[in-house]
Amino acid sequence: PELCCEFGALLGHLHIAGLAFDETRKNSMGLDAWKTRIAAIGERGEPEVMEVIQGEIAYIESNWPENLPKGAVHADLFPDNVFVTDGHVSGVIDFYFSATEFLAYDLAIAVNAWCFDEHHEFVTERWESLMDGYSRLYKMSDDERGAFNVLLRGAALRFLVSRLHDFVFHDPAAFVAPKDPSEYLKKLEFHRHARILSC
């Protein structure tokens, strides 16, 4: 939990800096990219999973927010992209997917990456610690809070789709093994039935 708090503060710093960054870059893993990958997967995906994905795409298209604060974001802040030295957060790497995007969407990606345990169960203590650190630096607006559940669902869907695509089209000769997409299916299902942030 202490590390989650430090990470939350780091993310708050990054978002404040991102608001002031004038350069822009399109999100290469936005909704259009999800649709392209879903179409490529086609019948190779399990019917039950593809049905969930298609339903979620429709929901997100109808409910995705507009005009939330945007800035330069990392968009891939998993624990393995954060350096920890002597038990404290000390740096960030891998800005490959960085883009101009809703700050709250970047937060949603981070929450999904940091606030679930190894069994993909939500850990309230981690969530509260992360948000404690984050809110010391960046105060979410009412609009961001109100949209946060759909952003969490979108963030889960983004990694479910990309992992499923990588799994389906994995080259057996490749050095890197594909990551399990079921992790993000479980996280998506959690957010479909729970709201972790009140408006």
PDB file of C-alpha atoms in Angstrom:
ATOM      1  CA  PRO A   1       0.000   0.000   0.000  1.00  0.00           C
ATOM      2  CA  GLU A   2       2.824   2.463   0.743  1.00  0.00           C
ATOM      3  CA  LEU A   3       4.252   1.834  -2.710  1.00  0.00           C
ATOM      4  CA  CYS A   4       0.803   2.392  -4.228  1.00  0.00           C
ATOM      5  CA  CYS A   5       0.621   5.746  -2.438  1.00  0.00           C
ATOM      6  CA  GLU A   6       4.033   6.770  -3.784  1.00  0.00           C
ATOM      7  CA  PHE A   7       3.058   5.633  -7.256  1.00  0.00           C
ATOM      8  CA  GLY A   8      -0.185   7.612  -7.037  1.00  0.00           C
ATOM      9  CA  ALA A   9       1.773  10.742  -6.154  1.00  0.00           C
ATOM     10  CA  LEU A  10       4.126  10.115  -9.081  1.00  0.00           C
ATOM     11  CA  LEU A  11       1.152   9.780 -11.405  1.00  0.00           C
ATOM     12  CA  GLY A  12      -0.273  13.023 -10.055  1.00  0.00           C
ATOM     13  CA  HIS A  13       3.027  14.769 -10.801  1.00  0.00           C
ATOM     14  CA  LEU A  14       3.047  13.337 -14.329  1.00  0.00           C
ATOM     15  CA  HIS A  15      -0.505  14.508 -14.976  1.00  0.00           C
ATOM     16  CA  ILE A  16       0.140  18.034 -13.784  1.00  0.00           C
ATOM     17  CA  ALA A  17       3.191  18.155 -16.047  1.00  0.00           C
ATOM     18  CA  GLY A  18       1.193  16.588 -18.880  1.00  0.00           C
ATOM     19  CA  LEU A  19      -1.400  19.358 -18.752  1.00  0.00           C
ATOM     20  CA  ALA A  20       1.329  21.896 -19.438  1.00  0.00           C
ATOM     21  CA  PHE A  21       2.910  19.934 -22.314  1.00  0.00           C
ATOM     22  CA  ASP A  22       2.060  21.619 -25.623  1.00  0.00           C
ATOM     23  CA  GLU A  23       2.957  18.845 -28.075  1.00  0.00           C
ATOM     24  CA  THR A  24       0.225  16.354 -28.987  1.00  0.00           C
ATOM     25  CA  ARG A  25       0.226  12.738 -30.116  1.00  0.00           C
ATOM     26  CA  LYS A  26      -2.766  10.628 -31.123  1.00  0.00           C
ATOM     27  CA  ASN A  27      -3.522   7.614 -28.965  1.00  0.00           C
ATOM     28  CA  SER A  28      -2.424   4.679 -31.139  1.00  0.00           C
ATOM     29  CA  MET A  29      -4.442   2.286 -28.974  1.00  0.00           C
ATOM     30  CA  GLY A  30      -7.772   4.080 -28.955  1.00  0.00           C
ATOM     31  CA  LEU A  31     -11.213   2.789 -29.905  1.00  0.00           C
ATOM     32  CA  ASP A  32     -10.422   2.491 -33.627  1.00  0.00           C
ATOM     33  CA  ALA A  33      -7.419   0.296 -32.837  1.00  0.00           C
ATOM     34  CA  TRP A  34      -9.575  -1.917 -30.615  1.00  0.00           C
ATOM     35  CA  LYS A  35     -12.090  -2.385 -33.433  1.00  0.00           C
ATOM     36  CA  THR A  36      -9.352  -3.238 -35.929  1.00  0.00           C
ATOM     37  CA  ARG A  37      -7.960  -5.916 -33.630  1.00  0.00           C
ATOM     38  CA  ILE A  38     -11.403  -7.302 -32.820  1.00  0.00           C
ATOM     39  CA  ALA A  39     -12.152  -7.635 -36.536  1.00  0.00           C
ATOM     40  CA  ALA A  40      -8.831  -9.417 -37.072  1.00  0.00           C
ATOM     41  CA  ILE A  41      -9.522 -11.864 -34.236  1.00  0.00           C
ATOM     42  CA  GLY A  42     -12.942 -12.694 -35.648  1.00  0.00           C
ATOM     43  CA  GLU A  43     -13.962 -16.310 -35.194  1.00  0.00           C
ATOM     44  CA  ARG A  44     -10.606 -17.202 -33.656  1.00  0.00           C
ATOM     45  CA  GLY A  45     -11.835 -15.814 -30.356  1.00  0.00           C
ATOM     46  CA  GLU A  46     -14.052 -17.774 -27.984  1.00  0.00           C
ATOM     47  CA  PRO A  47     -17.688 -16.877 -28.796  1.00  0.00           C
ATOM     48  CA  GLU A  48     -18.539 -16.016 -25.180  1.00  0.00           C
ATOM     49  CA  VAL A  49     -15.552 -13.681 -24.874  1.00  0.00           C
ATOM     50  CA  MET A  50     -16.204 -12.031 -28.229  1.00  0.00           C
ATOM     51  CA  GLU A  51     -19.829 -11.454 -27.225  1.00  0.00           C
ATOM     52  CA  VAL A  52     -18.681  -9.665 -24.069  1.00  0.00           C
ATOM     53  CA  ILE A  53     -16.205  -7.589 -26.082  1.00  0.00           C
ATOM     54  CA  GLN A  54     -18.764  -6.564 -28.706  1.00  0.00           C
ATOM     55  CA  GLY A  55     -21.275  -5.619 -26.032  1.00  0.00           C
ATOM     56  CA  GLU A  56     -18.680  -3.585 -24.206  1.00  0.00           C
ATOM     57  CA  ILE A  57     -17.646  -1.770 -27.388  1.00  0.00           C
ATOM     58  CA  ALA A  58     -21.268  -0.722 -27.898  1.00  0.00           C
ATOM     59  CA  TYR A  59     -21.552   0.449 -24.290  1.00  0.00           C
ATOM     60  CA  ILE A  60     -18.333   2.446 -24.438  1.00  0.00           C
ATOM     61  CA  GLU A  61     -19.214   4.088 -27.753  1.00  0.00           C
ATOM     62  CA  SER A  62     -22.499   5.265 -26.231  1.00  0.00           C
ATOM     63  CA  ASN A  63     -21.054   6.393 -22.901  1.00  0.00           C
ATOM     64  CA  TRP A  64     -17.476   7.547 -23.545  1.00  0.00           C
ATOM     65  CA  PRO A  65     -17.045  11.026 -22.055  1.00  0.00           C
ATOM     66  CA  GLU A  66     -16.119  14.215 -23.859  1.00  0.00           C
ATOM     67  CA  ASN A  67     -14.228  17.306 -22.775  1.00  0.00           C
ATOM     68  CA  LEU A  68     -12.436  15.826 -19.774  1.00  0.00           C
ATOM     69  CA  PRO A  69      -8.994  17.272 -18.949  1.00  0.00           C
ATOM     70  CA  LYS A  70      -6.430  16.025 -21.460  1.00  0.00           C
ATOM     71  CA  GLY A  71      -2.673  16.036 -21.487  1.00  0.00           C
ATOM     72  CA  ALA A  72       0.395  13.951 -22.192  1.00  0.00           C
ATOM     73  CA  VAL A  73      -0.068  10.558 -20.523  1.00  0.00           C
ATOM     74  CA  HIS A  74       2.006   7.387 -20.227  1.00  0.00           C
ATOM     75  CA  ALA A  75      -0.894   5.000 -21.032  1.00  0.00           C
ATOM     76  CA  ASP A  76       1.009   1.875 -19.934  1.00  0.00           C
ATOM     77  CA  LEU A  77       1.962   2.408 -16.292  1.00  0.00           C
ATOM     78  CA  PHE A  78       2.183  -1.183 -15.139  1.00  0.00           C
ATOM     79  CA  PRO A  79       4.376  -2.037 -12.146  1.00  0.00           C
ATOM     80  CA  ASP A  80       7.053  -3.439 -14.473  1.00  0.00           C
ATOM     81  CA  ASN A  81       7.418   0.017 -16.016  1.00  0.00           C
ATOM     82  CA  VAL A  82       8.122   1.644 -12.654  1.00  0.00           C
ATOM     83  CA  PHE A  83      11.518   1.493 -10.966  1.00  0.00           C
ATOM     84  CA  VAL A  84      11.624   0.870  -7.219  1.00  0.00           C
ATOM     85  CA  THR A  85      14.838   1.566  -5.295  1.00  0.00           C
ATOM     86  CA  ASP A  86      15.188   0.742  -1.595  1.00  0.00           C
ATOM     87  CA  GLY A  87      11.443   0.261  -1.351  1.00  0.00           C
ATOM     88  CA  HIS A  88      10.551   3.600  -2.942  1.00  0.00           C
ATOM     89  CA  VAL A  89       9.361   4.621  -6.400  1.00  0.00           C
ATOM     90  CA  SER A  90      12.347   6.056  -8.242  1.00  0.00           C
ATOM     91  CA  GLY A  91      11.549   6.238 -11.951  1.00  0.00           C
ATOM     92  CA  VAL A  92       9.392   5.370 -14.956  1.00  0.00           C
ATOM     93  CA  ILE A  93      10.275   3.733 -18.278  1.00  0.00           C
ATOM     94  CA  ASP A  94       8.625   2.691 -21.552  1.00  0.00           C
ATOM     95  CA  PHE A  95       6.782   5.669 -23.002  1.00  0.00           C
ATOM     96  CA  TYR A  96       6.041   3.815 -26.251  1.00  0.00           C
ATOM     97  CA  PHE A  97       2.257   4.205 -25.905  1.00  0.00           C
ATOM     98  CA  SER A  98       2.369   7.749 -24.515  1.00  0.00           C
ATOM     99  CA  ALA A  99      -0.242  10.007 -26.074  1.00  0.00           C
ATOM    100  CA  THR A 100      -2.499  12.984 -25.598  1.00  0.00           C
ATOM    101  CA  GLU A 101      -5.445  11.517 -23.740  1.00  0.00           C
ATOM    102  CA  PHE A 102      -7.828  11.998 -20.829  1.00  0.00           C
ATOM    103  CA  LEU A 103      -5.818  12.100 -17.608  1.00  0.00           C
ATOM    104  CA  ALA A 104      -8.527  10.056 -15.899  1.00  0.00           C
ATOM    105  CA  TYR A 105      -8.171   7.322 -18.535  1.00  0.00           C
ATOM    106  CA  ASP A 106      -4.465   7.072 -17.736  1.00  0.00           C
ATOM    107  CA  LEU A 107      -5.412   6.829 -14.069  1.00  0.00           C
ATOM    108  CA  ALA A 108      -7.885   4.066 -14.929  1.00  0.00           C
ATOM    109  CA  ILE A 109      -5.157   2.082 -16.708  1.00  0.00           C
ATOM    110  CA  ALA A 110      -2.954   2.451 -13.638  1.00  0.00           C
ATOM    111  CA  VAL A 111      -5.712   1.423 -11.218  1.00  0.00           C
ATOM    112  CA  ASN A 112      -6.357  -1.744 -13.218  1.00  0.00           C
ATOM    113  CA  ALA A 113      -2.639  -2.526 -13.218  1.00  0.00           C
ATOM    114  CA  TRP A 114      -1.890  -1.744  -9.555  1.00  0.00           C
ATOM    115  CA  CYS A 115      -5.036  -2.397  -7.526  1.00  0.00           C
ATOM    116  CA  PHE A 116      -5.709  -6.085  -8.185  1.00  0.00           C
ATOM    117  CA  ASP A 117      -3.887  -9.018  -6.613  1.00  0.00           C
ATOM    118  CA  GLU A 118      -2.260 -12.035  -8.272  1.00  0.00           C
ATOM    119  CA  HIS A 119      -5.683 -13.698  -8.480  1.00  0.00           C
ATOM    120  CA  HIS A 120      -7.053 -10.603 -10.252  1.00  0.00           C
ATOM    121  CA  GLU A 121      -9.210  -9.681  -7.274  1.00  0.00           C
ATOM    122  CA  PHE A 122      -9.697  -5.998  -6.458  1.00  0.00           C
ATOM    123  CA  VAL A 123      -7.760  -4.856  -3.376  1.00  0.00           C
ATOM    124  CA  THR A 124      -9.471  -1.881  -1.735  1.00  0.00           C
ATOM    125  CA  GLU A 125      -6.432  -1.002   0.372  1.00  0.00           C
ATOM    126  CA  ARG A 126      -4.245  -0.617  -2.715  1.00  0.00           C
ATOM    127  CA  TRP A 127      -6.900   1.517  -4.407  1.00  0.00           C
ATOM    128  CA  GLU A 128      -7.295   3.807  -1.419  1.00  0.00           C
ATOM    129  CA  SER A 129      -3.524   4.206  -1.054  1.00  0.00           C
ATOM    130  CA  LEU A 130      -3.033   4.984  -4.734  1.00  0.00           C
ATOM    131  CA  MET A 131      -5.797   7.575  -4.687  1.00  0.00           C
ATOM    132  CA  ASP A 132      -4.468   9.084  -1.460  1.00  0.00           C
ATOM    133  CA  GLY A 133      -1.150   9.763  -3.158  1.00  0.00           C
ATOM    134  CA  TYR A 134      -2.721  10.882  -6.429  1.00  0.00           C
ATOM    135  CA  SER A 135      -5.211  13.289  -4.881  1.00  0.00           C
ATOM    136  CA  ARG A 136      -2.465  15.087  -2.977  1.00  0.00           C
ATOM    137  CA  LEU A 137      -1.226  16.345  -6.338  1.00  0.00           C
ATOM    138  CA  TYR A 138      -4.216  16.218  -8.673  1.00  0.00           C
ATOM    139  CA  LYS A 139      -7.848  16.744  -7.705  1.00  0.00           C
ATOM    140  CA  MET A 140     -10.294  14.966  -9.988  1.00  0.00           C
ATOM    141  CA  SER A 141     -13.195  17.055 -11.255  1.00  0.00           C
ATOM    142  CA  ASP A 142     -16.812  15.992 -10.783  1.00  0.00           C
ATOM    143  CA  ASP A 143     -16.949  15.133 -14.492  1.00  0.00           C
ATOM    144  CA  GLU A 144     -13.876  12.915 -14.197  1.00  0.00           C
ATOM    145  CA  ARG A 145     -15.317  11.163 -11.167  1.00  0.00           C
ATOM    146  CA  GLY A 146     -18.655  10.664 -12.876  1.00  0.00           C
ATOM    147  CA  ALA A 147     -17.015   9.145 -15.957  1.00  0.00           C
ATOM    148  CA  PHE A 148     -14.497   7.017 -14.093  1.00  0.00           C
ATOM    149  CA  ASN A 149     -16.380   3.720 -14.270  1.00  0.00           C
ATOM    150  CA  VAL A 150     -16.659   3.814 -18.061  1.00  0.00           C
ATOM    151  CA  LEU A 151     -12.986   4.799 -18.255  1.00  0.00           C
ATOM    152  CA  LEU A 152     -12.064   1.815 -16.068  1.00  0.00           C
ATOM    153  CA  ARG A 153     -14.102  -0.441 -18.328  1.00  0.00           C
ATOM    154  CA  GLY A 154     -12.460   1.054 -21.396  1.00  0.00           C
ATOM    155  CA  ALA A 155      -9.007   0.624 -19.876  1.00  0.00           C
ATOM    156  CA  ALA A 156      -9.759  -3.026 -19.097  1.00  0.00           C
ATOM    157  CA  LEU A 157     -11.161  -3.612 -22.578  1.00  0.00           C
ATOM    158  CA  ARG A 158      -8.113  -2.029 -24.219  1.00  0.00           C
ATOM    159  CA  PHE A 159      -5.771  -4.580 -22.633  1.00  0.00           C
ATOM    160  CA  LEU A 160      -8.202  -7.479 -23.009  1.00  0.00           C
ATOM    161  CA  VAL A 161      -8.364  -6.830 -26.755  1.00  0.00           C
ATOM    162  CA  SER A 162      -4.639  -6.251 -27.268  1.00  0.00           C
ATOM    163  CA  ARG A 163      -3.699  -9.326 -25.224  1.00  0.00           C
ATOM    164  CA  LEU A 164      -6.275 -11.496 -26.965  1.00  0.00           C
ATOM    165  CA  HIS A 165      -4.993 -10.303 -30.342  1.00  0.00           C
ATOM    166  CA  ASP A 166      -1.395 -11.048 -29.341  1.00  0.00           C
ATOM    167  CA  PHE A 167      -2.447 -14.468 -28.015  1.00  0.00           C
ATOM    168  CA  VAL A 168      -4.343 -15.429 -31.175  1.00  0.00           C
ATOM    169  CA  PHE A 169      -1.598 -14.267 -33.525  1.00  0.00           C
ATOM    170  CA  HIS A 170       1.382 -15.317 -31.411  1.00  0.00           C
ATOM    171  CA  ASP A 171       4.394 -16.602 -33.322  1.00  0.00           C
ATOM    172  CA  PRO A 172       5.588 -19.770 -31.536  1.00  0.00           C
ATOM    173  CA  ALA A 173       9.147 -18.863 -32.519  1.00  0.00           C
ATOM    174  CA  ALA A 174       8.923 -15.503 -30.755  1.00  0.00           C
ATOM    175  CA  PHE A 175      11.045 -15.023 -27.650  1.00  0.00           C
ATOM    176  CA  VAL A 176       8.328 -13.240 -25.646  1.00  0.00           C
ATOM    177  CA  ALA A 177       5.302 -15.252 -24.523  1.00  0.00           C
ATOM    178  CA  PRO A 178       1.897 -13.566 -24.879  1.00  0.00           C
ATOM    179  CA  LYS A 179       0.222 -12.368 -21.696  1.00  0.00           C
ATOM    180  CA  ASP A 180      -2.970 -14.024 -20.507  1.00  0.00           C
ATOM    181  CA  PRO A 181      -6.001 -12.040 -21.736  1.00  0.00           C
ATOM    182  CA  SER A 182      -8.284 -13.634 -19.126  1.00  0.00           C
ATOM    183  CA  GLU A 183      -6.759 -11.355 -16.465  1.00  0.00           C
ATOM    184  CA  TYR A 184      -8.369  -8.348 -18.108  1.00  0.00           C
ATOM    185  CA  LEU A 185     -11.607 -10.159 -18.828  1.00  0.00           C
ATOM    186  CA  LYS A 186     -11.932 -10.677 -15.078  1.00  0.00           C
ATOM    187  CA  LYS A 187     -11.088  -7.032 -14.365  1.00  0.00           C
ATOM    188  CA  LEU A 188     -13.619  -5.898 -16.943  1.00  0.00           C
ATOM    189  CA  GLU A 189     -16.290  -8.072 -15.361  1.00  0.00           C
ATOM    190  CA  PHE A 190     -15.486  -6.530 -11.977  1.00  0.00           C
ATOM    191  CA  HIS A 191     -15.988  -2.982 -13.257  1.00  0.00           C
ATOM    192  CA  ARG A 192     -19.204  -3.948 -15.022  1.00  0.00           C
ATOM    193  CA  HIS A 193     -20.699  -4.804 -11.643  1.00  0.00           C
ATOM    194  CA  ALA A 194     -18.946  -2.439  -9.219  1.00  0.00           C
ATOM    195  CA  ARG A 195     -18.297   1.285  -8.964  1.00  0.00           C
ATOM    196  CA  ILE A 196     -15.171   1.968  -6.950  1.00  0.00           C
ATOM    197  CA  LEU A 197     -15.455   5.766  -7.113  1.00  0.00           C
ATOM    198  CA  SER A 198     -18.612   7.590  -6.122  1.00  0.00           C
ATOM    199  CA  CYS A 199     -19.611  10.671  -8.090  1.00  0.00           C
TER     200      CYS A 199
END
